[in-house]
XYZ file of C-alpha atoms in Angstrom:
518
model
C 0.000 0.000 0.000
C 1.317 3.483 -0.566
C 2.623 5.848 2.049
C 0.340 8.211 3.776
C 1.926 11.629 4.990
C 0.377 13.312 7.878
C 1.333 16.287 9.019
C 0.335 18.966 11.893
C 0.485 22.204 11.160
C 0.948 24.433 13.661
C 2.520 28.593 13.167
C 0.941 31.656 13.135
C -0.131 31.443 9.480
C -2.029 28.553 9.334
C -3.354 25.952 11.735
C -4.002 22.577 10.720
C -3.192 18.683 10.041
C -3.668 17.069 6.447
C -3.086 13.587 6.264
C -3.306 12.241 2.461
C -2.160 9.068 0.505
C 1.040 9.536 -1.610
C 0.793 6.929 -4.256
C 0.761 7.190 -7.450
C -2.208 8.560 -9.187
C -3.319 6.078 -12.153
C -6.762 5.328 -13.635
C -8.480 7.236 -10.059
C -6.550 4.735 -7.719
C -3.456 5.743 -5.580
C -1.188 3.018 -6.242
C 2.688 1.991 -5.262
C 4.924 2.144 -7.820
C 6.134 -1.036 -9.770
C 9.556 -0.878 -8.203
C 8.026 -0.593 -4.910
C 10.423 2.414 -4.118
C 10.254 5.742 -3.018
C 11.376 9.181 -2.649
C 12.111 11.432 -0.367
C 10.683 15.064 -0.031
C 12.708 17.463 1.589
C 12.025 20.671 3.916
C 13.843 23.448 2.562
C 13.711 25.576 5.450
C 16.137 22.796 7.457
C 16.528 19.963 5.182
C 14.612 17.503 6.791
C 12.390 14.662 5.328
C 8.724 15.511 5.522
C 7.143 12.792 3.632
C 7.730 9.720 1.356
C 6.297 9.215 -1.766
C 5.981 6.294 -4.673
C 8.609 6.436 -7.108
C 7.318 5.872 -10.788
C 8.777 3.738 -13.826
C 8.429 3.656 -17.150
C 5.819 0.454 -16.522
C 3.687 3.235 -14.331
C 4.123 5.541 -17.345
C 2.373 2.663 -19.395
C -0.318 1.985 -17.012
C -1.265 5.508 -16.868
C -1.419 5.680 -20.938
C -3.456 2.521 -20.853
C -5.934 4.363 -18.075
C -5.739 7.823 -20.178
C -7.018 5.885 -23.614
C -9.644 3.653 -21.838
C -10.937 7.067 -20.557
C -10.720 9.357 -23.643
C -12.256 6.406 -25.664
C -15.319 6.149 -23.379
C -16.103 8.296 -20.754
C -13.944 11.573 -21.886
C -12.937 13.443 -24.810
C -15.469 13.342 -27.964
C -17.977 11.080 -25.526
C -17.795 13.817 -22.669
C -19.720 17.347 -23.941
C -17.825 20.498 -23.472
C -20.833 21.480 -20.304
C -20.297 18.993 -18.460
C -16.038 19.129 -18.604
C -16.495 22.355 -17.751
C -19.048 21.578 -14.315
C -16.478 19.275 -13.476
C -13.359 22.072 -13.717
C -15.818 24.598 -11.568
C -16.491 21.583 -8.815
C -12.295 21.142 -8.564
C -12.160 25.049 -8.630
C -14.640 25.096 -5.880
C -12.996 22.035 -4.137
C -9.466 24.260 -3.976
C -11.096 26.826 -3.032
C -12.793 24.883 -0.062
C -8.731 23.555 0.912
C -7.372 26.815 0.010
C -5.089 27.355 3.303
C -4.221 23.644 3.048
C -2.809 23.934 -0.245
C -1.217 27.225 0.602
C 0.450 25.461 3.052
C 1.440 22.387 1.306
C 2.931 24.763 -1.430
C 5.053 26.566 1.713
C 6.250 23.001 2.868
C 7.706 21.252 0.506
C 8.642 24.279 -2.091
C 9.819 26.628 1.240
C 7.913 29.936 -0.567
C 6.188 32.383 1.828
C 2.683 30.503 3.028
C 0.800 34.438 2.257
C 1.989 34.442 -1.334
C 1.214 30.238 -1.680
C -1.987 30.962 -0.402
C -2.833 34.470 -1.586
C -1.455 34.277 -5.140
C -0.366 30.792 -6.140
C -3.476 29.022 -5.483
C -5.835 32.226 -6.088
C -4.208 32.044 -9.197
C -4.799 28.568 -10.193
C -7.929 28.618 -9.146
C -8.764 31.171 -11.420
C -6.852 29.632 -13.896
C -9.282 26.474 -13.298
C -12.227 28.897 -13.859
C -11.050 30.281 -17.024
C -10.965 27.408 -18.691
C -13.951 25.674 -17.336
C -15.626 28.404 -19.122
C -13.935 27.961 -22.390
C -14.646 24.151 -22.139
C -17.775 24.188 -24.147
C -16.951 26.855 -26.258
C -14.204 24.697 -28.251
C -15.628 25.262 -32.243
C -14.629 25.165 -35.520
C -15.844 27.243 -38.661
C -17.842 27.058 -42.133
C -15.299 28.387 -45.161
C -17.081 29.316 -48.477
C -14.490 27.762 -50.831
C -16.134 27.945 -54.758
C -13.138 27.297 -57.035
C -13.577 28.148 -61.099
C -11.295 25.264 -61.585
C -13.400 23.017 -60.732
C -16.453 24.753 -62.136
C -18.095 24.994 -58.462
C -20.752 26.832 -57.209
C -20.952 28.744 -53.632
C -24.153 25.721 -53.270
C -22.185 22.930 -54.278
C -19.619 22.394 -51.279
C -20.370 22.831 -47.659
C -16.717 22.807 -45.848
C -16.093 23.256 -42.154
C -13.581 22.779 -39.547
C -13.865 21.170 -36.500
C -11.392 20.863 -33.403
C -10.806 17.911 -32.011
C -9.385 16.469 -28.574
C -6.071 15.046 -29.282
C -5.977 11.997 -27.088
C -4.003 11.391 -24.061
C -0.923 14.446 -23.625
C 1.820 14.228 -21.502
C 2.685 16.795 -18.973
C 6.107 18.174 -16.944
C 5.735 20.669 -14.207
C 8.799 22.164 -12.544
C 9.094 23.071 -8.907
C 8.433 26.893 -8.685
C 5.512 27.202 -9.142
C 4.092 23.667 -8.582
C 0.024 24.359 -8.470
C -0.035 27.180 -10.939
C 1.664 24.887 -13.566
C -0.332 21.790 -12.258
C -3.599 24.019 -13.066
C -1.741 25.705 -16.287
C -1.679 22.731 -17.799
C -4.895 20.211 -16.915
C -7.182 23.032 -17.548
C -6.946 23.991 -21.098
C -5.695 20.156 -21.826
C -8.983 18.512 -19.899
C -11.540 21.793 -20.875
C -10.908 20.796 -24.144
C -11.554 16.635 -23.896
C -7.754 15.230 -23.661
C -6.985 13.020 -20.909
C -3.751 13.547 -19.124
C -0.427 11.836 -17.893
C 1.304 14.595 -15.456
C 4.711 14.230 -13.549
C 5.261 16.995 -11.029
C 9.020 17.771 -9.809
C 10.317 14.950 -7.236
C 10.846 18.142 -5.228
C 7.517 19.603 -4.465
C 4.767 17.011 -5.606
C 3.025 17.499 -2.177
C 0.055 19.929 -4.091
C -0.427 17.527 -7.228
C -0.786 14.785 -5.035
C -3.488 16.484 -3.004
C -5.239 17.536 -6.045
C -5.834 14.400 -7.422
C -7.713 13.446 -4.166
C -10.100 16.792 -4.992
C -9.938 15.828 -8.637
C -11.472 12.652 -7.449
C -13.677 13.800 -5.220
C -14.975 16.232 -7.918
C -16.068 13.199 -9.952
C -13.855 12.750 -12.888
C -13.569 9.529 -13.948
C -11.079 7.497 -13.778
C -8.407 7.608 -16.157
C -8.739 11.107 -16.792
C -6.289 12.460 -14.940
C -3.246 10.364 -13.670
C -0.355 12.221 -11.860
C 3.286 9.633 -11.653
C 5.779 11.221 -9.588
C 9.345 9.958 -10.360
C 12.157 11.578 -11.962
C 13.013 13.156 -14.834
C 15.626 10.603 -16.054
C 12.820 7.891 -15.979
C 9.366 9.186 -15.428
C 9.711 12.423 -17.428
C 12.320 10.587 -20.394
C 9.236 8.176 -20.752
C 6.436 9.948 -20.909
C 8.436 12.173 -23.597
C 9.106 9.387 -25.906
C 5.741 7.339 -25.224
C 5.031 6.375 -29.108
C 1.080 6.360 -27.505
C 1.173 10.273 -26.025
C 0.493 12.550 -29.024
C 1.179 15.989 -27.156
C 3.552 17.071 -24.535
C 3.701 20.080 -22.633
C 7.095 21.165 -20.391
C 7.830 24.061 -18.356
C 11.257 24.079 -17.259
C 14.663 24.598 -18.513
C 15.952 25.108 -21.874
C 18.280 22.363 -21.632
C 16.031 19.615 -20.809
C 13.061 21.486 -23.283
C 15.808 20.471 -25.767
C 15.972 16.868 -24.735
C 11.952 16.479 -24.357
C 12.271 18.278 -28.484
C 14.726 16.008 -29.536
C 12.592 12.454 -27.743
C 9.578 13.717 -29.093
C 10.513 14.451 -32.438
C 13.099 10.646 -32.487
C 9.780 8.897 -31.202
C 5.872 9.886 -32.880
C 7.068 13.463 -33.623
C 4.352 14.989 -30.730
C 3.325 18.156 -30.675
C 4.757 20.018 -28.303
C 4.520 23.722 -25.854
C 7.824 24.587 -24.229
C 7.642 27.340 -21.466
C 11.450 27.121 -21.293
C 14.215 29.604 -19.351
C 14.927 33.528 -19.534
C 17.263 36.432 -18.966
C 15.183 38.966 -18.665
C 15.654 42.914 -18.953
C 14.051 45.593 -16.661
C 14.291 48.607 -18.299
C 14.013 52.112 -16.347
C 14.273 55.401 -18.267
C 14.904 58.801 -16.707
C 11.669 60.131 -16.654
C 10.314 56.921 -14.299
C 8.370 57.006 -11.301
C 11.642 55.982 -9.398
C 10.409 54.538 -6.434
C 7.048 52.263 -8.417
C 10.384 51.255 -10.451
C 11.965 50.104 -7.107
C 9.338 48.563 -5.627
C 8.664 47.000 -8.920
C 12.349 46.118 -9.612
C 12.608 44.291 -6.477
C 9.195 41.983 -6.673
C 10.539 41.168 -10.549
C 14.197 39.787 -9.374
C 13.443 38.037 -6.057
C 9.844 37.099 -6.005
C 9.950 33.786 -4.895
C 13.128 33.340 -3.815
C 14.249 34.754 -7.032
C 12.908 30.893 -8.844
C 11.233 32.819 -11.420
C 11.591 32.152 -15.462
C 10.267 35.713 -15.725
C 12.740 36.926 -13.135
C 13.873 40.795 -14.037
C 17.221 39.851 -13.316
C 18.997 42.816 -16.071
C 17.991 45.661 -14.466
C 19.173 48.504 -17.367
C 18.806 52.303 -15.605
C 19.160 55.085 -17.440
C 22.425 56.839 -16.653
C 20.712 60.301 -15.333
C 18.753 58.743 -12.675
C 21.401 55.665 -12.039
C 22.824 57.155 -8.716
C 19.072 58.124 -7.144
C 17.843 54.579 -8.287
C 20.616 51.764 -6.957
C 20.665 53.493 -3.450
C 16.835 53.307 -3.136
C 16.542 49.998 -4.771
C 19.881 48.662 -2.141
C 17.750 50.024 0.826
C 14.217 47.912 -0.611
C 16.464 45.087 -1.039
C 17.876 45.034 2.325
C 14.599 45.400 4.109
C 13.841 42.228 2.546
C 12.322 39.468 5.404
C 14.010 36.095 4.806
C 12.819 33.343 7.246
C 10.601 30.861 7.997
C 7.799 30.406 5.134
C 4.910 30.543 7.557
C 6.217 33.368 9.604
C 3.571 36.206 8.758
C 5.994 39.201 7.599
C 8.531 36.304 5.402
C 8.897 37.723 1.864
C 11.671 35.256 0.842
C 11.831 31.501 2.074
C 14.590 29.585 1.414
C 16.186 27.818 -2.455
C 14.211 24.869 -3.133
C 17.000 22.019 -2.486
C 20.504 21.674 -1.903
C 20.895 20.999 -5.458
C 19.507 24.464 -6.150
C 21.276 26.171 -3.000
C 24.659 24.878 -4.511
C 23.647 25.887 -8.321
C 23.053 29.537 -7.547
C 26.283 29.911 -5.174
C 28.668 28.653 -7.777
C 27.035 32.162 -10.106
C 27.811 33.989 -7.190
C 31.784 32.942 -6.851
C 31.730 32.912 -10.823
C 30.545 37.112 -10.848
C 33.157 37.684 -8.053
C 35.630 35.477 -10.578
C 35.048 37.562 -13.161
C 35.647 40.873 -11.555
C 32.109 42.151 -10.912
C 31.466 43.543 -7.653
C 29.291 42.380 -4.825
C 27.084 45.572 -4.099
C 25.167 43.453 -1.573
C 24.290 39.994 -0.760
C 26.223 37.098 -2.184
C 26.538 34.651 0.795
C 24.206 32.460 2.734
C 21.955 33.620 5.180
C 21.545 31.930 8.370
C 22.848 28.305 9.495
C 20.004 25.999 8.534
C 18.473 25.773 4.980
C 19.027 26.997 1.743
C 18.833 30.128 2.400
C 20.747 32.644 -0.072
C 20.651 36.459 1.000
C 19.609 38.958 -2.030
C 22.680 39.861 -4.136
C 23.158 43.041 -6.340
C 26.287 42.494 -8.861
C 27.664 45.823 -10.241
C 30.142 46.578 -12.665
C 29.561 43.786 -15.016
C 30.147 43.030 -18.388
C 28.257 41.175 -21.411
C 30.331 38.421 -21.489
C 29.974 37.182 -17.664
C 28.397 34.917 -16.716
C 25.990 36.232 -14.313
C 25.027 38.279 -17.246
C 24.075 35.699 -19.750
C 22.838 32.707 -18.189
C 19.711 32.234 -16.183
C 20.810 31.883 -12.585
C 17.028 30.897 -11.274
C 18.025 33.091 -7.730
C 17.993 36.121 -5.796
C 20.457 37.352 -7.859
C 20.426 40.469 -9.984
C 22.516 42.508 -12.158
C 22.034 46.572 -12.372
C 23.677 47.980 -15.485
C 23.881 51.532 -16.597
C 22.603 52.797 -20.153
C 23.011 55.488 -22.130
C 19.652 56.381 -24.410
C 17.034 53.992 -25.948
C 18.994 52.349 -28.661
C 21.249 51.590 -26.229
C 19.529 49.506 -23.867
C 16.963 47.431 -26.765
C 20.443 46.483 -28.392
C 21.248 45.452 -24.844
C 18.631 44.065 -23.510
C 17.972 41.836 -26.930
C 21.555 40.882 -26.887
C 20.619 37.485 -25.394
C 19.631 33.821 -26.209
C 16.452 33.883 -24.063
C 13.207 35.921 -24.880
C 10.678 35.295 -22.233
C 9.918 38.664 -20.745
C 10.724 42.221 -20.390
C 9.655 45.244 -18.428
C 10.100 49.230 -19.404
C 9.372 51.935 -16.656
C 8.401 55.077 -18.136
C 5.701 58.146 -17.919
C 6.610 58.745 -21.716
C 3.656 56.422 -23.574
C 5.312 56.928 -26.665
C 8.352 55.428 -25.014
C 7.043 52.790 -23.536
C 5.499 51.841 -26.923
C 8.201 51.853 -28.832
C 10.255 50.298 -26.510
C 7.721 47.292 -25.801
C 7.560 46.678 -29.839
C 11.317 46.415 -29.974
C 12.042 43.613 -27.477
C 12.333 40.192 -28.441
C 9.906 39.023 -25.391
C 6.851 37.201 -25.258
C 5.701 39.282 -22.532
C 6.404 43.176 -22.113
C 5.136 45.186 -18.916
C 4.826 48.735 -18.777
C 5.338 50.037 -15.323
C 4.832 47.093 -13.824
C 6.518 43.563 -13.248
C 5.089 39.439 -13.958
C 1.212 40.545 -13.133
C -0.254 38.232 -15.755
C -3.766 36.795 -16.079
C -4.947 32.991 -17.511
C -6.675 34.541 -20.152
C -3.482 36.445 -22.271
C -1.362 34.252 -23.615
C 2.098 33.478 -21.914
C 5.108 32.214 -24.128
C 8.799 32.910 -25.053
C 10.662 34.154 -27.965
C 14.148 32.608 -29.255
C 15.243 29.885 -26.807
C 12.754 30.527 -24.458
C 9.793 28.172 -25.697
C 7.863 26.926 -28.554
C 4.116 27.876 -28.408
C 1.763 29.992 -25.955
C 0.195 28.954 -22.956
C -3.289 30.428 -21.471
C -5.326 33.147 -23.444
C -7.025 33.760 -26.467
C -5.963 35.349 -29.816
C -7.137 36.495 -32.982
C -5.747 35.397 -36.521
C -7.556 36.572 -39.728
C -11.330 37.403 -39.883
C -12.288 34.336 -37.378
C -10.425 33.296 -34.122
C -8.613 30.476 -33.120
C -7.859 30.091 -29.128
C -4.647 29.187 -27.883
C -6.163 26.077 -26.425
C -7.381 25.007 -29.410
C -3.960 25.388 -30.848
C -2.391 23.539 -28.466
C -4.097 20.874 -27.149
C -6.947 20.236 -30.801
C -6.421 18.438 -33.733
C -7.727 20.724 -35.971
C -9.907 18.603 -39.061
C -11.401 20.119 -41.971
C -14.324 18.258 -43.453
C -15.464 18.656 -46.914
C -19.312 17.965 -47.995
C -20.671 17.476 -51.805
C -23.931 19.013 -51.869
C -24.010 19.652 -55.847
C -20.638 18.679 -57.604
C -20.969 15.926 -60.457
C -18.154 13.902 -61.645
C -16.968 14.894 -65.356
């Protein structure tokens, strides 16, 4: 029988024991994995072991196909109508909402992110994520094309032609550790809303929330097979479900090395379509004429917002040369005033690095930017004795070529670099592999405009930094993905929905109403 972890919560943020199987998730049962084995999940904060859960294979993987075509082939997808998906997304939206401070706090454990932002904007967020989708689920349609052709002597009467979007059958799903229940809900929604059935691994790191969802997934009344959640780790569970010749999709958020291997076993097995949300390098820009201290405030929620483990993370911060000075000593004092502690402590604004693995990933960028000559403004050791705690770190005096400056770091590290007029900092801020996001502070509209239009980013904010919504679409540029996430958008005189895009066949179908053979 699989593990069950219990635990008692008890700090001033939250009050409360949960006590939940930790199996694997496969055709509505929890279930041990074939091995028998299991893994250990870790507490950030001190680096004990909180809980023990089943360790996939690439047998589970099979099992949980086998559930996911059983299910689309009778009781989901083309035999399930759009309402009725969509009930079901509102009851597990209404079911998180029900568990929210349980979730919050799950999310706090076992990823070591504040439990006000887990609870407050995390799982806010995927519930309304949840709720976007559930509406869109029975709103999935195609269109009628008037296609009369001389060549074929054809009258507007003689053809009717339409297009119809279809579920694509059982997709495979990776989810990375940052943001565990927002990419859990990123990616069911639009995949179930629109008929598929799914086979999800969540990171071996923090699979505490997908765990627990499956339990109100459950409860919600899918059926089985629908869903089916295998924790594991990448090397098997993820490397399996990526080159699965009976998965037909596959959706990955994580880094742009290991989007390249899920590319490369996708495209070597049934060539799958595929959405990367992949890595990024991303430039804050802040002109002159900025509101300096929304561009502080701003600055410092784009870098190191949770714990700095953002893809979106500001972490080039370009300022304009006249208000350079004014800017780094405000932004230095909002940095240092920066809680770090104990997730669940009610003022924490920065927990500690996910895992060790992390911890030690982001200290080796730290000694390589005080290698390479740039200068520690602040920060740039470890804070405390007991976790993975990393205290925020300004580099100055950098230079394109280091490496703090190129690569994503995926920490509370930041660079700030001085420009000189717009050309300047675009030519800058584009000179980089990654094209994920971008910000520009300015109270010059025309600027900001401009500015926006000339970044190689999927996402540009004006005066503001990462505030996004599940209903505009979220994707990279360049190295940074392959395809949008969430949202809507229009494409010639109809529409087409990024949902439908990603996660529909799309078939046209072709009537005779009046043609006659010659």
């Amino acid at each position: 029988m699989p593990t069950t972890f219990t635990h008692e919560f008890n700090t001033p943020a939250y009050k409360g024991k949960v006590s939940f199987n930790t199996g694997l998730f496969i055709n509505g049962q929890f279930v041990d994995g074939s091995n028998g084995t299991t893994i250990d999940v870790v507490n950030p904060t001190n680096g004990e072991v909180i809980a023990s859960i089943s360790e996939g294979t690439q047998k589970d993987v099979d099992l949980a196909v086998d559930a996911a075509e059983k299910a689309f082939k009778t009781t989901w997808g083309l035999n399930c109508p759009g309402n009725r998906r969509g009930i079901l997304l509102n009851k597990l939206a209404s079911l998180m909402e029900d568990h929210a401070d349980e979730l919050g706090a799950l999310e706090a454990l076992d990823n070591g992110k504040a439990f006000n932002v887990a609870r407050g904007m995390d799982v806010a967020g995927a519930i309304d994520c949840i709720r976007c989708f559930a509406g869109w689920a029975d709103k999935i349609s195609g269109r009628v094309i008037e296609v009369p052709f001389s060549s074929f002597n054809m009258r507007r009467e003689d053809k009717f032609t339409y297009t119809r979007h279809e579920p694509i059958g059982v997709v495979g799903q990776i989810i990375p550790w940052n943001f565990p229940l927002v990419m859990f809900a990123w990616k069911i929604a639009p995949a179930l809303a629109t008929g598929n059935t799914v086979v999800l691994k969540p990171s071996e790191f923090t699979p505490l929330t997908a765990i627990r969802m499956c339990h109100l997934a459950k409860e919600a009344g899918f059926p089985p097979g629908v869903l089916n959640v295998v924790t594991g780790y990448g090397s098997t569970v993820g490397s399996a479900i990526s080159s699965h010749m009976r998965i037909h999709k596959i959706a990955f958020t994580g880094s742009t090395l290991t989007g390249r291997r899920i590319m490369e076993a996708a495209a070597k097995s049934n060539l799958k379509n595929i959405t990367l949300e992949l890595g990024g390098k991303s430039p804050n820009i802040i002109f002159n004429d900025a509101d300096i201290e929304q561009a502080v405030h701003w600055a410092m929620f784009g870098v190191f917002f949770n714990q700095g483990q953002c893809c979106i993370a500001g972490s080039r911060i370009f300022v304009q040369e006249g208000i350079y000075d004014e800017f780094l000593k405000r932004f230095t004092e909002k940095s240092r005033s920066i809680k770090i502690g104990d997730p669940f402590a009610a003022d924490t604004f920065q927990g500690p690095q996910v895992s060790k693995i992390q911890y030690d990933r982001i200290m080796e960028y730290i000694e390589s930017g005080k290698k390479d000559g740039a200068k520690v403004h602040i920060g740039g050791e470890r804070h405390g004795s007991e976790g993975y705690f990393i205290q925020p770190t300004i580099f100055l005096d950098t230079n394109p070529d280091m490496r703090i400056v190129k690569e994503e770091i995926f920490g509370p590290v930041s660079v700030v670099i001085k420009f000189k007029d717009e050309e300047d900092v675009v030519r800058q801020a584009n000179d980089t592999v990654y094209g994920l996001a971008a910000a520009v502070f300015t109270k010059d509209v025309n600027r900001a405009i401009t500015t926006a239009h000339k970044l190689k980013a999927g996402s540009v904010w004006v005066n503001c930094y990462g505030v996004g919504s599940p209903n505009v679409p979220f994707g990279g540029f360049k190295q940074s993905g392959i395809g949008r996430e969430l949202g809507e958008y229009a494409l010639n005189h109809g529409y087409l929905t990024m949902i439908c895009c990603s996660y529909t066949e799309v078939k046209a179908v072709h009537v005779n109403l009046g043609m006659k053979t010659m």
